[in-house]
XYZ file of N, CA, C and O in Angstrom:
604
model
N -29.296 30.768 14.973
C -28.133 29.952 14.710
C -27.089 30.816 13.996
O -27.407 31.528 13.054
N -25.861 30.675 14.424
C -24.790 31.455 13.799
C -24.353 30.783 12.501
O -24.546 29.571 12.323
N -23.736 31.551 11.601
C -23.203 30.930 10.378
C -22.185 29.826 10.692
O -22.156 28.811 10.003
N -21.388 30.004 11.724
C -20.402 28.974 12.097
C -21.086 27.677 12.497
O -20.639 26.586 12.128
N -22.179 27.778 13.249
C -22.922 26.574 13.644
C -23.539 25.891 12.424
O -23.511 24.664 12.311
N -24.085 26.708 11.518
C -24.678 26.141 10.306
C -23.607 25.439 9.469
O -23.829 24.341 8.963
N -22.425 26.060 9.326
C -21.346 25.449 8.548
C -20.855 24.151 9.179
O -20.496 23.215 8.477
N -20.848 24.076 10.514
C -20.423 22.855 11.200
C -21.356 21.701 10.870
O -20.949 20.556 10.754
N -22.623 22.006 10.645
C -23.616 20.976 10.360
C -23.649 20.601 8.878
O -24.118 19.525 8.527
N -23.161 21.451 8.003
C -23.264 21.250 6.553
C -22.119 20.357 6.052
O -20.947 20.662 6.253
N -22.460 19.273 5.375
C -21.426 18.355 4.887
C -20.550 19.004 3.814
O -19.368 18.671 3.692
N -21.095 19.936 3.035
C -20.280 20.632 2.033
C -19.251 21.501 2.741
O -18.063 21.468 2.399
N -19.675 22.267 3.736
C -18.740 23.124 4.477
C -17.673 22.286 5.181
O -16.487 22.646 5.168
N -18.070 21.169 5.793
C -17.085 20.308 6.480
C -16.092 19.722 5.487
O -14.899 19.618 5.771
N -16.552 19.361 4.305
C -15.656 18.831 3.277
C -14.680 19.899 2.814
O -13.488 19.625 2.617
N -15.166 21.123 2.648
C -14.298 22.202 2.193
C -13.239 22.580 3.229
O -12.186 23.110 2.872
N -13.484 22.293 4.511
C -12.448 22.522 5.522
C -11.198 21.709 5.204
O -10.091 22.124 5.477
N -11.384 20.560 4.599
C -10.269 19.682 4.223
C -9.837 19.928 2.784
O -8.647 19.995 2.479
N -10.798 20.082 1.886
C -10.523 20.064 0.446
C -10.575 21.430 -0.237
O -10.342 21.514 -1.436
N -10.852 22.486 0.501
C -11.174 23.763 -0.098
C -10.037 24.594 -0.654
O -10.250 25.727 -1.039
N -8.844 24.063 -0.725
C -7.710 24.803 -1.284
C -7.329 24.238 -2.640
O -7.311 23.019 -2.842
N -6.982 25.112 -3.573
C -6.603 24.691 -4.930
C -5.526 23.614 -4.914
O -5.634 22.603 -5.617
N -4.478 23.814 -4.143
C -3.368 22.858 -4.144
C -3.802 21.486 -3.647
O -3.234 20.470 -4.047
N -4.801 21.440 -2.792
C -5.248 20.157 -2.251
C -5.723 19.239 -3.369
O -5.339 18.063 -3.430
N -6.551 19.746 -4.274
C -7.039 18.913 -5.367
C -5.923 18.518 -6.329
O -5.933 17.415 -6.881
N -4.952 19.396 -6.519
C -3.836 19.046 -7.405
C -2.942 17.992 -6.760
O -2.448 17.088 -7.445
N -2.760 18.056 -5.457
C -2.030 17.002 -4.735
C -2.780 15.682 -4.880
O -2.179 14.638 -5.166
N -4.095 15.716 -4.702
C -4.893 14.491 -4.842
C -4.831 13.944 -6.263
O -4.756 12.721 -6.459
N -4.855 14.821 -7.246
C -4.717 14.377 -8.647
C -3.429 13.584 -8.816
O -3.420 12.492 -9.401
N -2.332 14.115 -8.281
C -1.047 13.429 -8.409
C -1.016 12.145 -7.584
O -0.468 11.134 -8.028
N -1.613 12.161 -6.398
C -1.663 10.949 -5.565
C -2.441 9.842 -6.273
O -2.059 8.671 -6.220
N -3.519 10.212 -6.949
C -4.289 9.217 -7.707
C -3.485 8.662 -8.877
O -3.767 7.565 -9.358
N -2.482 9.402 -9.336
C -1.587 8.935 -10.400
C -0.407 8.134 -9.843
O 0.424 7.665 -10.606
N -0.309 8.017 -8.512
C 0.729 7.199 -7.909
C 1.869 7.953 -7.240
O 2.777 7.331 -6.699
N 1.839 9.272 -7.251
C 2.873 10.046 -6.568
C 2.690 9.869 -5.064
O 1.569 9.959 -4.558
N 3.777 9.642 -4.338
C 3.691 9.456 -2.887
C 4.724 10.275 -2.108
O 4.562 10.471 -0.920
N 5.754 10.751 -2.758
C 6.847 11.414 -2.040
C 6.787 12.932 -2.170
O 6.462 13.462 -3.229
N 7.154 13.591 -1.074
C 7.131 15.047 -0.996
C 7.867 15.675 -2.174
O 7.332 16.560 -2.852
N 9.091 15.226 -2.425
C 9.904 15.809 -3.507
C 9.225 15.633 -4.862
O 9.310 16.522 -5.718
N 8.549 14.520 -5.055
C 7.865 14.283 -6.328
C 6.630 15.173 -6.474
O 6.352 15.683 -7.564
N 5.888 15.373 -5.373
C 4.774 16.318 -5.421
C 5.303 17.706 -5.777
O 4.738 18.396 -6.617
N 6.382 18.110 -5.117
C 6.972 19.438 -5.386
C 7.383 19.576 -6.835
O 7.111 20.590 -7.475
N 8.055 18.555 -7.352
C 8.569 18.629 -8.725
C 7.438 18.674 -9.755
O 7.513 19.422 -10.720
N 6.390 17.884 -9.561
C 5.318 17.838 -10.556
C 4.373 19.034 -10.459
O 3.794 19.427 -11.460
N 4.223 19.594 -9.253
C 3.267 20.680 -9.059
C 3.902 22.066 -9.044
O 3.223 23.053 -9.312
N 5.180 22.155 -8.656
C 5.808 23.462 -8.530
C 5.261 24.259 -7.355
O 5.305 25.484 -7.349
N 4.767 23.583 -6.349
C 4.183 24.217 -5.174
C 5.275 24.547 -4.158
O 6.259 23.817 -4.039
N 5.103 25.649 -3.427
C 6.053 26.031 -2.382
C 6.074 24.961 -1.290
O 5.029 24.390 -0.956
N 7.254 24.672 -0.737
C 7.341 23.595 0.260
C 6.464 23.816 1.488
O 5.892 22.859 2.010
N 6.326 25.060 1.960
C 5.491 25.288 3.134
C 4.021 25.033 2.824
O 3.289 24.474 3.647
N 3.578 25.397 1.630
C 2.190 25.138 1.225
C 1.960 23.637 1.105
O 0.963 23.103 1.596
N 2.896 22.941 0.470
C 2.779 21.494 0.323
C 2.746 20.805 1.680
O 1.898 19.934 1.925
N 3.639 21.197 2.580
C 3.652 20.611 3.934
C 2.318 20.807 4.631
O 1.781 19.882 5.249
N 1.777 22.019 4.531
C 0.507 22.331 5.167
C -0.621 21.488 4.588
O -1.432 20.915 5.325
N -0.699 21.397 3.269
C -1.781 20.636 2.632
C -1.667 19.147 2.942
O -2.670 18.479 3.194
N -0.452 18.608 2.900
C -0.273 17.187 3.233
C -0.674 16.918 4.675
O -1.345 15.923 4.966
N -0.303 17.802 5.589
C -0.671 17.626 6.999
C -2.187 17.641 7.173
O -2.745 16.826 7.928
N -2.864 18.541 6.474
C -4.328 18.606 6.546
C -4.949 17.316 6.029
O -5.875 16.771 6.641
N -4.439 16.808 4.918
C -4.991 15.577 4.329
C -4.722 14.369 5.223
O -5.565 13.467 5.322
N -3.564 14.334 5.879
C -3.269 13.242 6.819
C -4.194 13.343 8.028
O -4.805 12.355 8.449
N -4.313 14.535 8.592
C -5.160 14.737 9.773
C -6.618 14.367 9.486
O -7.308 13.818 10.339
N -7.072 14.620 8.266
C -8.461 14.320 7.888
C -8.669 12.869 7.467
O -9.787 12.465 7.167
N -7.599 12.071 7.409
C -7.742 10.668 7.041
C -7.850 10.425 5.550
O -8.299 9.358 5.129
N -7.415 11.389 4.741
C -7.443 11.241 3.287
C -6.144 10.610 2.797
O -6.136 9.823 1.853
N -5.046 10.960 3.441
C -3.737 10.360 3.182
C -3.213 9.779 4.481
O -3.609 10.215 5.569
N -2.319 8.813 4.361
C -1.616 8.307 5.540
C -0.133 8.281 5.239
O 0.279 8.104 4.087
N 0.667 8.483 6.286
C 2.115 8.505 6.131
C 2.681 7.101 6.281
O 2.235 6.339 7.133
N 3.689 6.808 5.446
C 4.469 5.577 5.557
C 5.935 5.979 5.574
O 6.394 6.639 4.636
N 6.666 5.582 6.602
C 8.091 5.944 6.625
C 8.878 5.125 5.593
O 8.552 3.973 5.309
N 9.900 5.754 5.027
C 10.814 5.063 4.119
C 12.191 5.680 4.290
O 12.340 6.773 4.821
N 13.214 4.962 3.845
C 14.568 5.482 3.924
C 15.341 5.076 2.676
O 15.405 3.901 2.339
N 15.882 6.074 1.999
C 16.810 5.832 0.894
C 18.153 5.438 1.503
O 18.491 5.918 2.592
N 18.941 4.595 0.840
C 20.257 4.224 1.388
C 21.092 5.463 1.704
O 21.221 6.372 0.884
N 21.578 5.509 2.933
C 22.432 6.606 3.372
C 21.708 7.888 3.730
O 22.339 8.897 4.036
N 20.387 7.887 3.693
C 19.622 9.101 3.996
C 18.789 8.891 5.263
O 18.646 7.770 5.748
N 18.258 9.970 5.759
C 17.396 9.895 6.945
C 16.018 9.337 6.570
O 15.653 9.315 5.390
N 15.268 8.924 7.557
C 13.910 8.425 7.345
C 13.020 9.601 6.939
O 13.093 10.679 7.519
N 12.215 9.372 5.935
C 11.243 10.359 5.460
C 9.876 9.689 5.402
O 9.770 8.477 5.532
N 8.856 10.499 5.173
C 7.499 9.962 5.040
C 7.053 10.022 3.594
O 7.322 10.994 2.886
N 6.357 8.969 3.161
C 5.636 9.021 1.893
C 4.154 9.106 2.249
O 3.751 8.814 3.372
N 3.364 9.532 1.289
C 1.947 9.805 1.533
C 1.105 8.940 0.604
O 1.267 8.969 -0.609
N 0.206 8.165 1.220
C -0.588 7.191 0.475
C -2.075 7.435 0.717
O -2.490 7.732 1.842
N -2.853 7.282 -0.333
C -4.298 7.470 -0.225
C -4.920 6.407 0.672
O -4.578 5.228 0.598
N -5.830 6.827 1.505
C -6.659 5.926 2.298
C -7.910 5.617 1.464
O -8.105 6.200 0.393
N -8.789 4.751 1.954
C -10.051 4.561 1.227
C -10.813 5.883 1.024
O -11.379 6.114 -0.052
N -10.796 6.765 2.017
C -11.457 8.072 1.861
C -10.795 8.871 0.746
O -11.469 9.548 -0.026
N -9.489 8.790 0.645
C -8.771 9.490 -0.420
C -9.085 8.913 -1.789
O -9.295 9.659 -2.756
N -9.128 7.588 -1.872
C -9.447 6.957 -3.159
C -10.876 7.292 -3.598
O -11.152 7.436 -4.788
N -11.782 7.467 -2.638
C -13.162 7.833 -2.975
C -13.240 9.219 -3.614
O -14.222 9.529 -4.290
N -12.220 10.043 -3.425
C -12.217 11.376 -4.028
C -11.983 11.339 -5.539
O -12.116 12.356 -6.209
N -11.663 10.170 -6.086
C -11.545 10.027 -7.545
C -12.845 10.494 -8.213
O -12.829 11.132 -9.259
N -13.966 10.193 -7.588
C -15.262 10.611 -8.119
C -15.383 12.137 -8.141
O -15.842 12.721 -9.124
N -14.942 12.790 -7.069
C -15.004 14.249 -6.987
C -14.088 14.871 -8.035
O -14.476 15.806 -8.741
N -12.876 14.341 -8.165
C -11.958 14.867 -9.175
C -12.490 14.619 -10.583
O -12.350 15.473 -11.456
N -13.124 13.470 -10.792
C -13.736 13.196 -12.086
C -14.849 14.183 -12.402
O -14.980 14.656 -13.534
N -15.646 14.530 -11.388
C -16.720 15.506 -11.589
C -16.142 16.886 -11.892
O -16.633 17.588 -12.785
N -15.084 17.275 -11.190
C -14.445 18.566 -11.478
C -13.855 18.584 -12.880
O -13.974 19.580 -13.608
N -13.211 17.494 -13.259
C -12.632 17.410 -14.602
C -13.731 17.495 -15.658
O -13.612 18.234 -16.641
N -14.801 16.760 -15.462
C -15.918 16.761 -16.407
C -16.502 18.165 -16.529
O -16.762 18.649 -17.639
N -16.697 18.847 -15.403
C -17.234 20.206 -15.419
C -16.265 21.140 -16.149
O -16.669 21.951 -16.976
N -14.971 21.025 -15.846
C -13.975 21.871 -16.493
C -13.895 21.648 -17.990
O -13.768 22.599 -18.765
N -13.970 20.382 -18.416
C -13.953 20.090 -19.852
C -15.140 20.733 -20.557
O -15.026 21.192 -21.688
N -16.268 20.777 -19.885
C -17.488 21.333 -20.482
C -17.532 22.865 -20.407
O -17.869 23.527 -21.383
N -17.190 23.409 -19.261
C -17.412 24.833 -19.029
C -16.146 25.695 -19.038
O -16.256 26.926 -19.094
N -14.980 25.078 -18.960
C -13.704 25.798 -18.999
C -12.727 25.023 -19.884
O -11.628 24.667 -19.460
N -13.102 24.745 -21.124
C -12.302 23.839 -21.962
C -10.925 24.408 -22.306
O -10.753 25.611 -22.469
N -9.984 23.512 -22.394
C -8.634 23.832 -22.839
C -8.661 23.930 -24.363
O -9.293 23.106 -25.029
N -7.985 24.912 -24.912
C -8.083 25.176 -26.356
C -7.656 24.002 -27.225
O -8.117 23.864 -28.357
N -6.792 23.117 -26.727
C -6.313 21.982 -27.521
C -7.038 20.679 -27.179
O -6.643 19.619 -27.626
N -8.083 20.781 -26.364
C -8.848 19.598 -25.987
C -8.454 19.077 -24.616
O -7.509 19.566 -23.999
N -9.175 18.083 -24.129
C -8.915 17.547 -22.783
C -7.497 16.970 -22.668
O -6.972 16.414 -23.631
N -6.930 17.113 -21.493
C -5.606 16.538 -21.234
C -5.719 15.104 -20.726
O -4.729 14.383 -20.687
N -6.917 14.703 -20.327
C -7.179 13.325 -19.894
C -8.653 13.052 -20.151
O -9.462 13.972 -20.207
N -8.975 11.780 -20.317
C -10.364 11.368 -20.466
C -10.649 10.254 -19.477
O -9.744 9.572 -19.013
N -11.905 10.075 -19.146
C -12.312 9.036 -18.213
C -12.782 7.823 -19.008
O -13.631 7.942 -19.883
N -12.209 6.659 -18.702
C -12.537 5.416 -19.409
C -12.614 4.256 -18.406
O -11.998 4.288 -17.360
N -13.337 3.196 -18.789
C -13.346 1.987 -17.978
C -11.991 1.295 -18.098
O -11.339 1.378 -19.142
N -11.580 0.630 -17.048
C -10.305 -0.084 -17.055
C -10.383 -1.298 -17.964
O -9.471 -1.572 -18.736
N -11.491 -2.025 -17.911
C -11.577 -3.296 -18.625
C -11.956 -3.173 -20.101
O -11.576 -3.998 -20.902
N -12.700 -2.138 -20.476
C -13.147 -2.071 -21.856
C -12.817 -0.777 -22.568
O -13.246 -0.565 -23.698
N -12.102 0.105 -21.919
C -11.730 1.396 -22.491
C -12.962 2.140 -23.021
O -12.911 2.832 -24.023
N -14.089 1.967 -22.311
C -15.318 2.652 -22.705
C -15.390 4.003 -22.010
O -15.015 4.126 -20.854
N -15.888 5.037 -22.696
C -16.014 6.355 -22.059
C -16.977 6.304 -20.874
O -17.983 5.592 -20.913
N -16.664 7.046 -19.831
C -17.544 7.164 -18.664
C -17.703 8.637 -18.307
O -16.875 9.470 -18.686
N -18.767 8.943 -17.595
C -18.980 10.286 -17.080
C -19.530 10.174 -15.671
O -20.025 9.126 -15.268
N -19.417 11.254 -14.938
C -19.915 11.301 -13.571
C -21.366 11.746 -13.627
O -21.716 12.664 -14.376
N -22.224 11.086 -12.849
C -23.630 11.445 -12.845
C -24.312 11.002 -11.572
O -23.709 10.343 -10.717
N -25.563 11.345 -11.451
C -26.386 10.910 -10.333
C -27.051 9.591 -10.711
O -27.601 9.452 -11.804
N -26.999 8.633 -9.792
C -27.594 7.313 -9.993
C -28.626 7.087 -8.885
O -28.305 7.266 -7.703
N -29.840 6.688 -9.246
C -30.855 6.458 -8.205
C -30.691 5.071 -7.593
O -29.803 4.297 -7.983
N -31.542 4.753 -6.630
C -31.414 3.496 -5.897
C -31.737 2.262 -6.739
O -31.524 1.131 -6.299
N -32.223 2.438 -7.974
C -32.456 1.299 -8.868
C -31.311 1.126 -9.869
O -31.350 0.231 -10.701
N -30.335 2.040 -9.824
C -29.215 1.972 -10.749
C -29.406 2.802 -12.004
O -28.568 2.800 -12.899
N -30.500 3.542 -12.081
C -30.796 4.373 -13.250
C -30.122 5.733 -13.103
O -30.175 6.356 -12.050
N -29.502 6.220 -14.195
C -28.925 7.556 -14.173
C -30.051 8.586 -14.223
O -31.006 8.434 -14.970
N -29.900 9.621 -13.395
C -30.895 10.678 -13.305
C -30.272 11.964 -13.854
O -29.197 12.364 -13.406
N -30.925 12.616 -14.821
C -30.383 13.881 -15.341
C -30.206 14.905 -14.218
O -31.015 14.970 -13.284
N -29.154 15.705 -14.319
C -28.817 16.687 -13.285
C -29.987 17.600 -12.968
O -30.249 17.903 -11.796
N -30.720 18.022 -13.977
C -31.827 18.945 -13.727
C -33.045 18.263 -13.100
O -34.030 18.925 -12.782
N -32.988 16.962 -12.889
C -34.065 16.241 -12.203
C -33.662 15.853 -10.784
O -34.332 15.051 -10.135
N -32.555 16.417 -10.290
C -32.080 16.132 -8.934
C -32.278 17.382 -8.094
O -31.984 18.495 -8.535
N -32.799 17.187 -6.895
C -32.955 18.289 -5.958
C -32.325 17.905 -4.625
O -32.159 16.723 -4.326
N -31.957 18.890 -3.862
C -31.399 18.675 -2.524
C -32.499 19.039 -1.525
O -32.958 20.175 -1.497
N -32.905 18.072 -0.724
C -34.010 18.249 0.199
C -33.467 18.399 1.617
O -32.690 17.552 2.072
N -33.861 19.451 2.277
C -33.431 19.685 3.672
C -34.023 18.611 4.569
O -35.190 18.218 4.417
N -33.231 18.161 5.520
C -33.648 17.121 6.456
C -33.967 17.753 7.804
O -33.643 18.907 8.062
N -34.579 16.958 8.687
C -34.951 17.453 10.003
C -33.735 17.937 10.801
O -33.856 18.809 11.650
N -32.559 17.399 10.512
C -31.351 17.818 11.225
C -30.882 19.210 10.829
O -30.023 19.790 11.475
N -31.470 19.798 9.772
C -31.148 21.165 9.356
C -32.113 22.114 10.072
O -33.291 22.144 9.748
N -31.599 22.887 11.013
C -32.498 23.748 11.803
C -33.017 24.949 11.031
O -33.910 25.629 11.501
N -32.479 25.218 9.855
C -32.949 26.382 9.083
C -34.269 26.054 8.545
O -35.258 26.384 8.383
């Protein structure tokens, strides 16, 4: 089996085809905060327009964002970008990255954001949960190869 065939079968590799660029996660961070317009993504991120266009197109093609046309008075029609259910599900991935960064790459002045419940402002963290609802420590989780993995 070639490495390309193995990567096609691997869910991590397939996910990275869509999400594997630094700017992609920063765009998603802003989208989760409610940013939807190209100019606003550019202004908040400082990303080059060609890079932003490319990343937005990839996220739309992958079904993470969807375009909605809008028009400002006197201007041409433009597209805004809105999270799909698949995009909203990435909140968990961004939360895990943030949690890892806070622990292993901390900012000298402390976290710039914290994760809390909406209803009770209680601290939350990302973790593994088993089928009974019990949290499982990271070092007690293993990844088991399935029959669909030819290696």
